[in-house]
Structure formats: C-alpha cells, structure tokens
Amino acid sequence: LIISFFFYFFHKISPIFSNLLSLLYHKDKKSVFVFYYDKIFKRNKLQVRVGEEMYLREESLITKAKSSKKLPNFVWGTVLVLLIMFAGQMMGGICLDPVYFFLNIFSSNEDLIILFISLMADIFVLLLIFIRVKFIEKRKISTLGFAKENWLKKYAKGFLVGFAMMASVVGILFLFKGVKVETNPIQPVGVKAIGGVLFILIGWIVQGATEEIVTRGWFMNVIGARYNATFALILSSSVFGILHLLNPQVSIMAVINIILVGFFYGIYVMKSNDLWAVCGMHTAWNFAQGNIFGFEVSGINVEVSTLFDLKLVGNDIITGGSFGVEGGLIATLVLMASIFILLKLDKKGYLTK
C-alpha cells in the first residue's frame, strides 16, 4: 500500500517539477512557488509570486503532449505535417467546389471567391489534425493550447500584435521610400472594398489558425515531448519555412524570414502555453499584408480587395519584391527585434500573468 501510494503521488506531482525547472531562471530572488492541484479543472498548477504579484502557471503544452498514446519521431512527424497539409487542402478543394458556384450567384468578384475557397479549404486540414489528436493520440483538443479562459481576449491581443508588426514593416519602408501608392489599381480599394476585405478576413482566420495548430499546437509540442523544447522549436520553425518553399517568387531571404516568424510564434507558445494569441498574430500578419496594405502574401497574389493599394519599389532584398514585404530585409529586422522584445517580456514574467 505504501509503495502504491508513493507511485500515485509521484504521478500526480511530476508535472510540477517540469514547471519548476522552467521558472528557476527568473531573476527575482524573492519569488515564491506554491504548488497545488486544481480540483475544478483537474490539473496541476504552479502558483508563482514575483514581488507583490501572484499569478498562475499551468502545465506546459509539451508536458500535456506527453500524455499522447503516439509520439512520432522527428522524421515521421515532419512527414505527417506535410501529408496532413497536402491531403487536407486537396480534400477541401474538392469538397468546397459547390460553395464556389453558390458564392458566384451573389458576387461578381471571382478572384475574391477563389481566394476565399482556397483559404477555407484548410478546414479539412484542421479536421485531420483533430482526428489525429482525439482518436490516435487519445488526448483532448484543448491540450494543443486552447484553454477556455479569456480566449477571445488572448486572440484579440494576438491580432493587434500581428497587425502592429506588419504596420511597423510598412512604416519603415515608407520612411526609406520603399513603397508608393498604386495609381492604377486593378482591385477594389478603399471604402468600396470594405465588404470584400471583411469577407476575406474569415478565410485568413481559418488559414492562420490552421498553420498554427499544425506547426505550433501539434508538431512542436509532440516533438518537444519526445525529445526536448529547443530541438522542437528549431525543427518546427524550419518545417514552417519548408512549407513555403513552393510558393511563387520564393527566395532565401523569404524562407529565413518565415523561419524567424516560426521562432517568434514558437517562443510565444512555449512561454505562454497559449495558442489563441499566435492564431490571431498569424491571421493579422497575412490579412494586413494582403488586404489592408495590398501586397502579395508569401508570394501569392491576393488582389481581391484592399483598403490601401501600395506597391513595393527599390531593391528587392530590402523590400521583398514580388514575394511581398515578408521577403525583405526590413521584415527581418522587425522580426528579430520582436523576438528580442518577446524574450525580455518573458524574463519580466509578462507572458505568464
């Protein structure tokens, strides 16, 4: 009985030790750690006092992923990401064909409908990854990073951050005269584009969430559970870059920037144990790039509706050229600065409050 009790007790408190190790680097020597088991949510929590403030830190998503019945190795995990993305988008393209004909009845903007369908096809990617998590790995969808508490606030905060990052890139390009207003637009612009802009936002919400759920919510955490967090961050960010290798007008600089985006999102997820915010960031980054400022998105022409129709001019290495602003050096600098700020905020405990 004593031995059985010992193993049961060890099983219950083991996630606490992993949380403790992740917080020991904190500079505040006055930090006080209090552990308890939350009976309401049925999970271990770590309560941390930093100075006069008290906040909670839950089990990491990597720890939660360790409960999976199937943890793929890094080779099979990478193959699964590519297969799930490809198969899901193929299924979506076939199944959503009737929607294309239906929407054509109400809109004459065929390019808008085609882009919307291509983005919404990612719903089937979500379906495949949810089936994998629920029925093969035998764990809850919420363990991907979808806690119910304040989910809308987290998403909105992430959306604002993603928009601010893209606006920063565009603002710097304006200062260096790397953009100019398109004088002969071939798409709806300004007030008459508002309907199309809001409509396509729905597609970007699905697309942004899908890529984050697959690469950061699932892949990064199962690899971290099988190996370690550092390897998981590097691999998931690299695979995220690989997913864009076949995009039009792709360049080495563009792939590097996409990998940096992966690092930024990955670090945020690991430090905050939250996926809602990065879904918002990803959506806002693409939406602002294509349908607020009028640029290509990862090399893809999205000239369907935009509030401002801007055109990149000058050196493609700096601006990104035909790939869009995320393929240029200015985006590299903004992303590196964002990662630096993120790490500073984490050291001050802002990501866990």
mmCIF file of C-alpha atoms in Angstrom:
data_model
loop_
_atom_site.group_PDB
_atom_site.id
_atom_site.type_symbol
_atom_site.label_atom_id
_atom_site.label_comp_id
_atom_site.label_asym_id
_atom_site.label_seq_id
_atom_site.Cartn_x
_atom_site.Cartn_y
_atom_site.Cartn_z
ATOM 1 C CA LEU A 1 0.000 0.000 0.000
ATOM 2 C CA ILE A 2 2.832 2.404 0.864
ATOM 3 C CA ILE A 3 4.615 1.684 -2.434
ATOM 4 C CA SER A 4 1.370 2.109 -4.409
ATOM 5 C CA PHE A 5 0.670 5.423 -2.688
ATOM 6 C CA PHE A 6 4.217 6.615 -3.455
ATOM 7 C CA PHE A 7 3.860 5.916 -7.194
ATOM 8 C CA TYR A 8 0.404 7.524 -7.305
ATOM 9 C CA PHE A 9 1.734 10.620 -5.526
ATOM 10 C CA PHE A 10 4.756 10.816 -7.843
ATOM 11 C CA HIS A 11 2.469 10.539 -10.898
ATOM 12 C CA LYS A 12 0.354 13.464 -9.653
ATOM 13 C CA ILE A 13 3.214 15.834 -8.838
ATOM 14 C CA SER A 14 5.608 15.035 -11.724
ATOM 15 C CA PRO A 15 4.291 17.882 -13.957
ATOM 16 C CA ILE A 16 5.011 20.306 -11.119
ATOM 17 C CA PHE A 17 8.759 19.614 -11.280
ATOM 18 C CA SER A 18 8.918 20.364 -15.004
ATOM 19 C CA ASN A 19 7.168 23.693 -14.347
ATOM 20 C CA LEU A 20 9.587 24.478 -11.525
ATOM 21 C CA LEU A 21 12.614 23.882 -13.741
ATOM 22 C CA SER A 22 11.199 26.172 -16.415
ATOM 23 C CA LEU A 23 10.884 29.021 -13.890
ATOM 24 C CA LEU A 24 14.150 28.695 -11.974
ATOM 25 C CA TYR A 25 15.932 31.112 -14.316
ATOM 26 C CA HIS A 26 13.788 34.010 -13.028
ATOM 27 C CA LYS A 27 15.989 36.848 -11.748
ATOM 28 C CA ASP A 28 13.688 37.795 -8.888
ATOM 29 C CA LYS A 29 15.214 36.048 -5.872
ATOM 30 C CA LYS A 30 12.102 36.821 -3.825
ATOM 31 C CA SER A 31 9.900 34.619 -5.979
ATOM 32 C CA VAL A 32 7.828 32.150 -4.005
ATOM 33 C CA PHE A 33 6.491 28.969 -5.624
ATOM 34 C CA VAL A 34 3.303 27.351 -4.325
ATOM 35 C CA PHE A 35 2.072 24.074 -5.844
ATOM 36 C CA TYR A 36 -1.479 22.786 -5.701
ATOM 37 C CA TYR A 37 -3.876 20.522 -7.551
ATOM 38 C CA ASP A 38 -6.819 22.393 -9.059
ATOM 39 C CA LYS A 39 -9.880 20.212 -8.355
ATOM 40 C CA ILE A 40 -12.142 22.299 -10.578
ATOM 41 C CA PHE A 41 -10.060 21.969 -13.756
ATOM 42 C CA LYS A 42 -8.452 18.685 -12.654
ATOM 43 C CA ARG A 43 -4.866 19.660 -13.402
ATOM 44 C CA ASN A 44 -1.704 20.587 -11.584
ATOM 45 C CA LYS A 45 -0.943 24.282 -11.329
ATOM 46 C CA LEU A 46 2.080 26.227 -10.238
ATOM 47 C CA GLN A 47 1.382 29.427 -8.348
ATOM 48 C CA VAL A 48 4.202 31.951 -8.546
ATOM 49 C CA ARG A 49 4.756 35.084 -6.534
ATOM 50 C CA VAL A 50 7.028 37.633 -8.203
ATOM 51 C CA GLY A 51 7.488 40.634 -5.922
ATOM 52 C CA GLU A 52 3.990 41.655 -4.847
ATOM 53 C CA GLU A 53 2.159 39.985 -7.755
ATOM 54 C CA MET A 54 0.721 36.489 -7.794
ATOM 55 C CA TYR A 55 -0.133 34.593 -10.962
ATOM 56 C CA LEU A 56 -0.626 31.034 -12.144
ATOM 57 C CA ARG A 57 1.456 28.948 -14.479
ATOM 58 C CA GLU A 58 -0.140 25.787 -15.788
ATOM 59 C CA GLU A 59 1.497 22.657 -17.102
ATOM 60 C CA SER A 60 3.416 23.346 -20.296
ATOM 61 C CA LEU A 61 1.890 22.203 -23.574
ATOM 62 C CA ILE A 62 4.881 19.905 -24.039
ATOM 63 C CA THR A 63 4.099 18.240 -20.709
ATOM 64 C CA LYS A 64 0.483 17.810 -21.788
ATOM 65 C CA ALA A 65 1.619 16.317 -25.103
ATOM 66 C CA LYS A 66 3.483 13.623 -23.171
ATOM 67 C CA SER A 67 0.103 12.097 -22.340
ATOM 68 C CA SER A 68 -0.254 11.183 -26.025
ATOM 69 C CA LYS A 69 -0.532 7.474 -26.844
ATOM 70 C CA LYS A 70 1.503 8.075 -30.016
ATOM 71 C CA LEU A 71 4.551 10.374 -30.132
ATOM 72 C CA PRO A 72 6.114 10.373 -33.623
ATOM 73 C CA ASN A 73 9.872 10.684 -34.138
ATOM 74 C CA PHE A 74 11.082 13.825 -35.882
ATOM 75 C CA VAL A 75 11.200 12.198 -39.348
ATOM 76 C CA TRP A 76 7.691 10.728 -39.239
ATOM 77 C CA GLY A 77 6.394 13.873 -37.540
ATOM 78 C CA THR A 78 7.719 16.038 -40.381
ATOM 79 C CA VAL A 79 6.215 13.704 -42.979
ATOM 80 C CA LEU A 80 2.879 13.803 -41.133
ATOM 81 C CA VAL A 81 2.831 17.610 -41.220
ATOM 82 C CA LEU A 82 3.385 17.628 -44.985
ATOM 83 C CA LEU A 83 0.847 14.840 -45.581
ATOM 84 C CA ILE A 84 -1.837 16.426 -43.389
ATOM 85 C CA MET A 85 -1.416 19.840 -45.017
ATOM 86 C CA PHE A 86 -1.425 18.449 -48.561
ATOM 87 C CA ALA A 87 -4.242 15.918 -48.068
ATOM 88 C CA GLY A 88 -6.435 18.366 -46.157
ATOM 89 C CA GLN A 89 -6.122 21.083 -48.789
ATOM 90 C CA MET A 90 -6.848 18.585 -51.579
ATOM 91 C CA MET A 91 -9.965 17.390 -49.746
ATOM 92 C CA GLY A 92 -11.032 20.990 -49.160
ATOM 93 C CA GLY A 93 -10.553 21.939 -52.784
ATOM 94 C CA ILE A 94 -12.785 19.058 -53.908
ATOM 95 C CA CYS A 95 -15.466 19.331 -51.219
ATOM 96 C CA LEU A 96 -15.832 23.107 -51.447
ATOM 97 C CA ASP A 97 -16.424 23.192 -55.210
ATOM 98 C CA PRO A 98 -20.215 23.555 -54.729
ATOM 99 C CA VAL A 99 -19.578 26.549 -52.463
ATOM 100 C CA TYR A 100 -17.715 28.246 -55.315
ATOM 101 C CA PHE A 101 -20.734 28.020 -57.615
ATOM 102 C CA PHE A 102 -23.066 29.142 -54.823
ATOM 103 C CA LEU A 103 -20.996 32.251 -53.996
ATOM 104 C CA ASN A 104 -20.776 33.189 -57.674
ATOM 105 C CA ILE A 105 -24.516 33.831 -57.550
ATOM 106 C CA PHE A 106 -24.022 36.662 -55.047
ATOM 107 C CA SER A 107 -20.692 38.162 -56.139
ATOM 108 C CA SER A 108 -19.122 39.143 -59.425
ATOM 109 C CA ASN A 109 -15.631 39.271 -57.890
ATOM 110 C CA GLU A 110 -14.450 35.813 -58.989
ATOM 111 C CA ASP A 111 -10.893 36.320 -57.704
ATOM 112 C CA LEU A 112 -12.274 37.050 -54.234
ATOM 113 C CA ILE A 113 -14.321 33.843 -54.256
ATOM 114 C CA ILE A 114 -11.393 31.713 -55.480
ATOM 115 C CA LEU A 115 -9.089 33.079 -52.762
ATOM 116 C CA PHE A 116 -11.791 32.600 -50.121
ATOM 117 C CA ILE A 117 -12.326 28.952 -51.135
ATOM 118 C CA SER A 118 -8.579 28.234 -51.139
ATOM 119 C CA LEU A 119 -8.239 29.634 -47.617
ATOM 120 C CA MET A 120 -11.354 27.885 -46.288
ATOM 121 C CA ALA A 121 -10.053 24.561 -47.648
ATOM 122 C CA ASP A 122 -7.797 24.485 -44.579
ATOM 123 C CA ILE A 123 -10.854 23.466 -42.543
ATOM 124 C CA PHE A 124 -10.178 19.929 -43.742
ATOM 125 C CA VAL A 125 -6.569 20.185 -42.538
ATOM 126 C CA LEU A 126 -7.984 21.036 -39.105
ATOM 127 C CA LEU A 127 -10.317 18.053 -39.330
ATOM 128 C CA LEU A 128 -7.387 15.693 -39.988
ATOM 129 C CA ILE A 129 -5.215 17.044 -37.172
ATOM 130 C CA PHE A 130 -8.132 16.941 -34.714
ATOM 131 C CA ILE A 131 -8.803 13.303 -35.673
ATOM 132 C CA ARG A 132 -5.134 12.548 -35.067
ATOM 133 C CA VAL A 133 -5.127 14.172 -31.618
ATOM 134 C CA LYS A 134 -8.504 12.872 -30.446
ATOM 135 C CA PHE A 135 -8.590 9.308 -31.761
ATOM 136 C CA ILE A 136 -4.942 8.307 -32.298
ATOM 137 C CA GLU A 137 -3.146 10.205 -29.554
ATOM 138 C CA LYS A 138 -6.159 9.890 -27.211
ATOM 139 C CA ARG A 139 -5.983 13.388 -25.722
ATOM 140 C CA LYS A 140 -8.148 16.492 -25.623
ATOM 141 C CA ILE A 141 -8.065 19.162 -28.348
ATOM 142 C CA SER A 142 -7.571 21.735 -25.586
ATOM 143 C CA THR A 143 -4.073 20.306 -24.933
ATOM 144 C CA LEU A 144 -2.984 21.919 -28.216
ATOM 145 C CA GLY A 145 -3.143 25.264 -26.412
ATOM 146 C CA PHE A 146 -6.829 26.124 -26.442
ATOM 147 C CA ALA A 147 -7.653 26.949 -22.839
ATOM 148 C CA LYS A 148 -11.175 28.373 -22.476
ATOM 149 C CA GLU A 149 -10.208 31.132 -20.046
ATOM 150 C CA ASN A 150 -10.164 34.583 -21.741
ATOM 151 C CA TRP A 151 -9.757 33.013 -25.184
ATOM 152 C CA LEU A 152 -11.266 35.965 -27.060
ATOM 153 C CA LYS A 153 -9.090 38.466 -25.200
ATOM 154 C CA LYS A 154 -5.989 36.404 -25.996
ATOM 155 C CA TYR A 155 -6.922 36.162 -29.669
ATOM 156 C CA ALA A 156 -7.639 39.902 -29.909
ATOM 157 C CA LYS A 157 -4.332 40.729 -28.221
ATOM 158 C CA GLY A 158 -2.506 38.488 -30.672
ATOM 159 C CA PHE A 159 -4.346 40.050 -33.616
ATOM 160 C CA LEU A 160 -3.250 43.521 -32.517
ATOM 161 C CA VAL A 161 0.356 42.375 -32.113
ATOM 162 C CA GLY A 162 0.405 40.797 -35.575
ATOM 163 C CA PHE A 163 -1.113 43.915 -37.130
ATOM 164 C CA ALA A 164 1.376 46.157 -35.304
ATOM 165 C CA MET A 165 4.315 44.071 -36.557
ATOM 166 C CA MET A 166 3.173 44.309 -40.177
ATOM 167 C CA ALA A 167 2.388 48.024 -39.801
ATOM 168 C CA SER A 168 5.928 48.519 -38.438
ATOM 169 C CA VAL A 169 7.421 46.899 -41.537
ATOM 170 C CA VAL A 170 5.311 49.094 -43.821
ATOM 171 C CA GLY A 171 6.061 52.224 -41.768
ATOM 172 C CA ILE A 172 9.831 51.685 -42.037
ATOM 173 C CA LEU A 173 9.522 51.051 -45.775
ATOM 174 C CA PHE A 174 7.671 54.368 -46.083
ATOM 175 C CA LEU A 175 10.487 56.158 -44.271
ATOM 176 C CA PHE A 176 13.028 54.718 -46.704
ATOM 177 C CA LYS A 177 10.734 55.321 -49.705
ATOM 178 C CA GLY A 178 10.362 51.614 -50.374
ATOM 179 C CA VAL A 179 6.633 51.837 -51.101
ATOM 180 C CA LYS A 180 4.354 54.039 -53.134
ATOM 181 C CA VAL A 181 0.616 54.232 -53.726
ATOM 182 C CA GLU A 182 -0.642 52.309 -56.750
ATOM 183 C CA THR A 183 -2.223 54.861 -59.105
ATOM 184 C CA ASN A 184 -3.921 52.316 -61.386
ATOM 185 C CA PRO A 185 -5.413 49.672 -59.085
ATOM 186 C CA ILE A 186 -6.948 46.536 -60.587
ATOM 187 C CA GLN A 187 -8.880 45.631 -57.437
ATOM 188 C CA PRO A 188 -11.499 47.391 -55.263
ATOM 189 C CA VAL A 189 -9.756 49.914 -52.988
ATOM 190 C CA GLY A 190 -10.849 51.995 -50.014
ATOM 191 C CA VAL A 191 -14.462 52.318 -48.927
ATOM 192 C CA LYS A 192 -15.851 50.234 -51.798
ATOM 193 C CA ALA A 193 -13.523 47.401 -50.792
ATOM 194 C CA ILE A 194 -14.724 47.136 -47.165
ATOM 195 C CA GLY A 195 -17.224 44.346 -47.894
ATOM 196 C CA GLY A 196 -14.634 42.220 -49.671
ATOM 197 C CA VAL A 197 -11.995 42.923 -47.021
ATOM 198 C CA LEU A 198 -14.271 41.775 -44.198
ATOM 199 C CA PHE A 199 -15.355 38.729 -46.202
ATOM 200 C CA ILE A 200 -11.802 37.555 -46.922
ATOM 201 C CA LEU A 201 -10.867 38.094 -43.259
ATOM 202 C CA ILE A 202 -12.948 34.991 -42.484
ATOM 203 C CA GLY A 203 -10.659 32.982 -44.763
ATOM 204 C CA TRP A 204 -7.498 34.403 -43.176
ATOM 205 C CA ILE A 205 -8.828 33.491 -39.711
ATOM 206 C CA VAL A 206 -9.167 29.855 -40.792
ATOM 207 C CA GLN A 207 -5.847 29.773 -42.658
ATOM 208 C CA GLY A 208 -3.833 31.430 -39.882
ATOM 209 C CA ALA A 209 -5.294 29.189 -37.191
ATOM 210 C CA THR A 210 -4.704 26.059 -39.270
ATOM 211 C CA GLU A 211 -0.984 26.630 -39.771
ATOM 212 C CA GLU A 212 -0.533 27.452 -36.093
ATOM 213 C CA ILE A 213 -2.469 24.420 -34.882
ATOM 214 C CA VAL A 214 -0.489 22.071 -37.129
ATOM 215 C CA THR A 215 3.014 23.500 -36.647
ATOM 216 C CA ARG A 216 2.965 25.033 -33.154
ATOM 217 C CA GLY A 217 -0.023 23.458 -31.426
ATOM 218 C CA TRP A 218 0.647 19.881 -32.509
ATOM 219 C CA PHE A 219 4.038 19.319 -34.193
ATOM 220 C CA MET A 220 6.235 21.464 -31.938
ATOM 221 C CA ASN A 221 4.770 20.036 -28.754
ATOM 222 C CA VAL A 222 4.836 16.343 -29.684
ATOM 223 C CA ILE A 223 8.458 16.704 -30.817
ATOM 224 C CA GLY A 224 9.235 18.552 -27.588
ATOM 225 C CA ALA A 225 7.556 15.775 -25.617
ATOM 226 C CA ARG A 226 9.645 13.101 -27.351
ATOM 227 C CA TYR A 227 12.959 14.996 -27.454
ATOM 228 C CA ASN A 228 13.337 18.492 -25.948
ATOM 229 C CA ALA A 229 11.925 22.005 -26.313
ATOM 230 C CA THR A 230 14.932 23.545 -28.096
ATOM 231 C CA PHE A 231 15.011 20.887 -30.806
ATOM 232 C CA ALA A 232 11.227 21.144 -31.184
ATOM 233 C CA LEU A 233 11.388 24.928 -31.658
ATOM 234 C CA ILE A 234 14.145 24.712 -34.275
ATOM 235 C CA LEU A 235 12.562 21.832 -36.183
ATOM 236 C CA SER A 236 9.005 23.226 -36.194
ATOM 237 C CA SER A 237 10.231 26.638 -37.374
ATOM 238 C CA SER A 238 12.310 25.018 -40.128
ATOM 239 C CA VAL A 239 9.385 22.867 -41.286
ATOM 240 C CA PHE A 240 7.243 26.013 -41.285
ATOM 241 C CA GLY A 241 9.763 27.517 -43.701
ATOM 242 C CA ILE A 242 9.793 24.332 -45.826
ATOM 243 C CA LEU A 243 6.010 24.562 -46.225
ATOM 244 C CA HIS A 244 6.541 27.803 -48.178
ATOM 245 C CA LEU A 245 9.345 26.596 -50.481
ATOM 246 C CA LEU A 246 6.970 26.038 -53.400
ATOM 247 C CA ASN A 247 5.375 29.482 -53.119
ATOM 248 C CA PRO A 248 5.769 31.810 -56.120
ATOM 249 C CA GLN A 249 8.823 34.114 -56.172
ATOM 250 C CA VAL A 250 10.310 32.497 -53.055
ATOM 251 C CA SER A 251 13.872 33.496 -52.107
ATOM 252 C CA ILE A 252 16.450 32.601 -49.456
ATOM 253 C CA MET A 253 15.618 35.803 -47.575
ATOM 254 C CA ALA A 254 11.909 34.949 -47.674
ATOM 255 C CA VAL A 255 12.491 31.466 -46.209
ATOM 256 C CA ILE A 256 14.744 32.902 -43.495
ATOM 257 C CA ASN A 257 12.043 35.398 -42.529
ATOM 258 C CA ILE A 258 9.348 32.729 -42.432
ATOM 259 C CA ILE A 259 11.578 30.651 -40.150
ATOM 260 C CA LEU A 260 12.027 33.730 -37.941
ATOM 261 C CA VAL A 261 8.242 34.111 -37.830
ATOM 262 C CA GLY A 262 8.135 30.480 -36.732
ATOM 263 C CA PHE A 263 10.635 31.201 -33.955
ATOM 264 C CA PHE A 264 8.611 34.186 -32.750
ATOM 265 C CA TYR A 265 5.337 32.250 -32.657
ATOM 266 C CA GLY A 266 7.011 29.161 -31.215
ATOM 267 C CA ILE A 267 8.695 31.033 -28.384
ATOM 268 C CA TYR A 268 5.428 32.750 -27.524
ATOM 269 C CA VAL A 269 3.550 29.436 -27.387
ATOM 270 C CA MET A 270 6.234 27.787 -25.242
ATOM 271 C CA LYS A 271 6.412 30.670 -22.791
ATOM 272 C CA SER A 272 2.682 31.402 -22.521
ATOM 273 C CA ASN A 273 1.225 27.895 -23.029
ATOM 274 C CA ASP A 274 -1.346 29.550 -25.272
ATOM 275 C CA LEU A 275 -2.202 29.084 -28.951
ATOM 276 C CA TRP A 276 -5.050 31.606 -29.215
ATOM 277 C CA ALA A 277 -2.738 34.613 -29.422
ATOM 278 C CA VAL A 278 -0.477 33.255 -32.183
ATOM 279 C CA CYS A 279 -3.545 32.303 -34.227
ATOM 280 C CA GLY A 280 -4.519 35.961 -34.022
ATOM 281 C CA MET A 281 -0.983 37.126 -34.835
ATOM 282 C CA HIS A 282 -0.734 34.899 -37.900
ATOM 283 C CA THR A 283 -4.136 35.966 -39.201
ATOM 284 C CA ALA A 284 -3.437 39.673 -38.727
ATOM 285 C CA TRP A 285 0.044 39.429 -40.308
ATOM 286 C CA ASN A 286 -1.346 37.912 -43.527
ATOM 287 C CA PHE A 287 -4.582 39.903 -43.567
ATOM 288 C CA ALA A 288 -2.861 43.263 -43.060
ATOM 289 C CA GLN A 289 -0.190 42.418 -45.597
ATOM 290 C CA GLY A 290 -2.617 41.462 -48.335
ATOM 291 C CA ASN A 291 -5.928 43.222 -47.713
ATOM 292 C CA ILE A 292 -5.041 46.289 -45.678
ATOM 293 C CA PHE A 293 -1.837 47.352 -47.483
ATOM 294 C CA GLY A 294 -2.324 45.489 -50.772
ATOM 295 C CA PHE A 295 0.904 43.449 -51.013
ATOM 296 C CA GLU A 296 1.452 39.850 -52.065
ATOM 297 C CA VAL A 297 1.239 37.359 -49.197
ATOM 298 C CA SER A 298 4.139 34.887 -49.215
ATOM 299 C CA GLY A 299 4.427 35.333 -52.982
ATOM 300 C CA ILE A 300 0.707 34.772 -53.597
ATOM 301 C CA ASN A 301 -1.245 37.461 -55.432
ATOM 302 C CA VAL A 302 -4.263 38.384 -53.285
ATOM 303 C CA GLU A 303 -5.504 41.383 -55.261
ATOM 304 C CA VAL A 304 -9.176 40.918 -54.440
ATOM 305 C CA SER A 305 -9.961 43.902 -52.157
ATOM 306 C CA THR A 306 -7.773 46.175 -50.044
ATOM 307 C CA LEU A 307 -8.093 49.356 -48.004
ATOM 308 C CA PHE A 308 -4.779 50.735 -49.313
ATOM 309 C CA ASP A 309 -3.160 49.635 -52.560
ATOM 310 C CA LEU A 310 0.582 50.010 -52.053
ATOM 311 C CA LYS A 311 3.405 48.946 -54.336
ATOM 312 C CA LEU A 312 6.951 47.986 -53.357
ATOM 313 C CA VAL A 313 9.733 49.867 -55.119
ATOM 314 C CA GLY A 314 13.512 49.794 -54.907
ATOM 315 C CA ASN A 315 15.861 46.941 -54.001
ATOM 316 C CA ASP A 316 14.014 43.624 -53.688
ATOM 317 C CA ILE A 317 16.428 42.435 -50.982
ATOM 318 C CA ILE A 318 15.289 45.300 -48.775
ATOM 319 C CA THR A 319 11.594 45.449 -49.700
ATOM 320 C CA GLY A 320 10.820 41.826 -50.519
ATOM 321 C CA GLY A 321 9.854 42.489 -54.123
ATOM 322 C CA SER A 322 7.258 40.264 -55.736
ATOM 323 C CA PHE A 323 7.200 37.870 -52.753
ATOM 324 C CA GLY A 324 5.782 40.621 -50.552
ATOM 325 C CA VAL A 325 7.255 42.537 -47.633
ATOM 326 C CA GLU A 326 7.941 39.394 -45.580
ATOM 327 C CA GLY A 327 10.631 38.522 -48.133
ATOM 328 C CA GLY A 328 12.726 41.628 -47.431
ATOM 329 C CA LEU A 329 15.440 42.780 -45.042
ATOM 330 C CA ILE A 330 13.140 45.264 -43.287
ATOM 331 C CA ALA A 331 10.897 42.387 -42.232
ATOM 332 C CA THR A 332 13.998 40.536 -40.984
ATOM 333 C CA LEU A 333 14.906 43.439 -38.711
ATOM 334 C CA VAL A 334 11.354 43.798 -37.373
ATOM 335 C CA LEU A 335 11.120 40.061 -36.668
ATOM 336 C CA MET A 336 14.479 39.952 -34.883
ATOM 337 C CA ALA A 337 13.501 42.977 -32.793
ATOM 338 C CA SER A 338 10.154 41.320 -31.994
ATOM 339 C CA ILE A 339 11.874 38.140 -30.793
ATOM 340 C CA PHE A 340 14.213 40.211 -28.612
ATOM 341 C CA ILE A 341 11.289 42.130 -27.072
ATOM 342 C CA LEU A 342 9.387 38.880 -26.529
ATOM 343 C CA LEU A 343 12.281 37.350 -24.582
ATOM 344 C CA LYS A 344 12.616 40.488 -22.485
ATOM 345 C CA LEU A 345 8.900 40.443 -21.658
ATOM 346 C CA ASP A 346 9.153 36.783 -20.706
ATOM 347 C CA LYS A 347 12.010 37.464 -18.290
ATOM 348 C CA LYS A 348 9.789 40.018 -16.573
ATOM 349 C CA GLY A 349 7.002 37.446 -16.294
ATOM 350 C CA TYR A 350 4.501 39.191 -18.601
ATOM 351 C CA LEU A 351 3.775 36.101 -20.702
ATOM 352 C CA THR A 352 2.694 34.022 -17.718
ATOM 353 C CA LYS A 353 0.453 36.566 -15.999
#
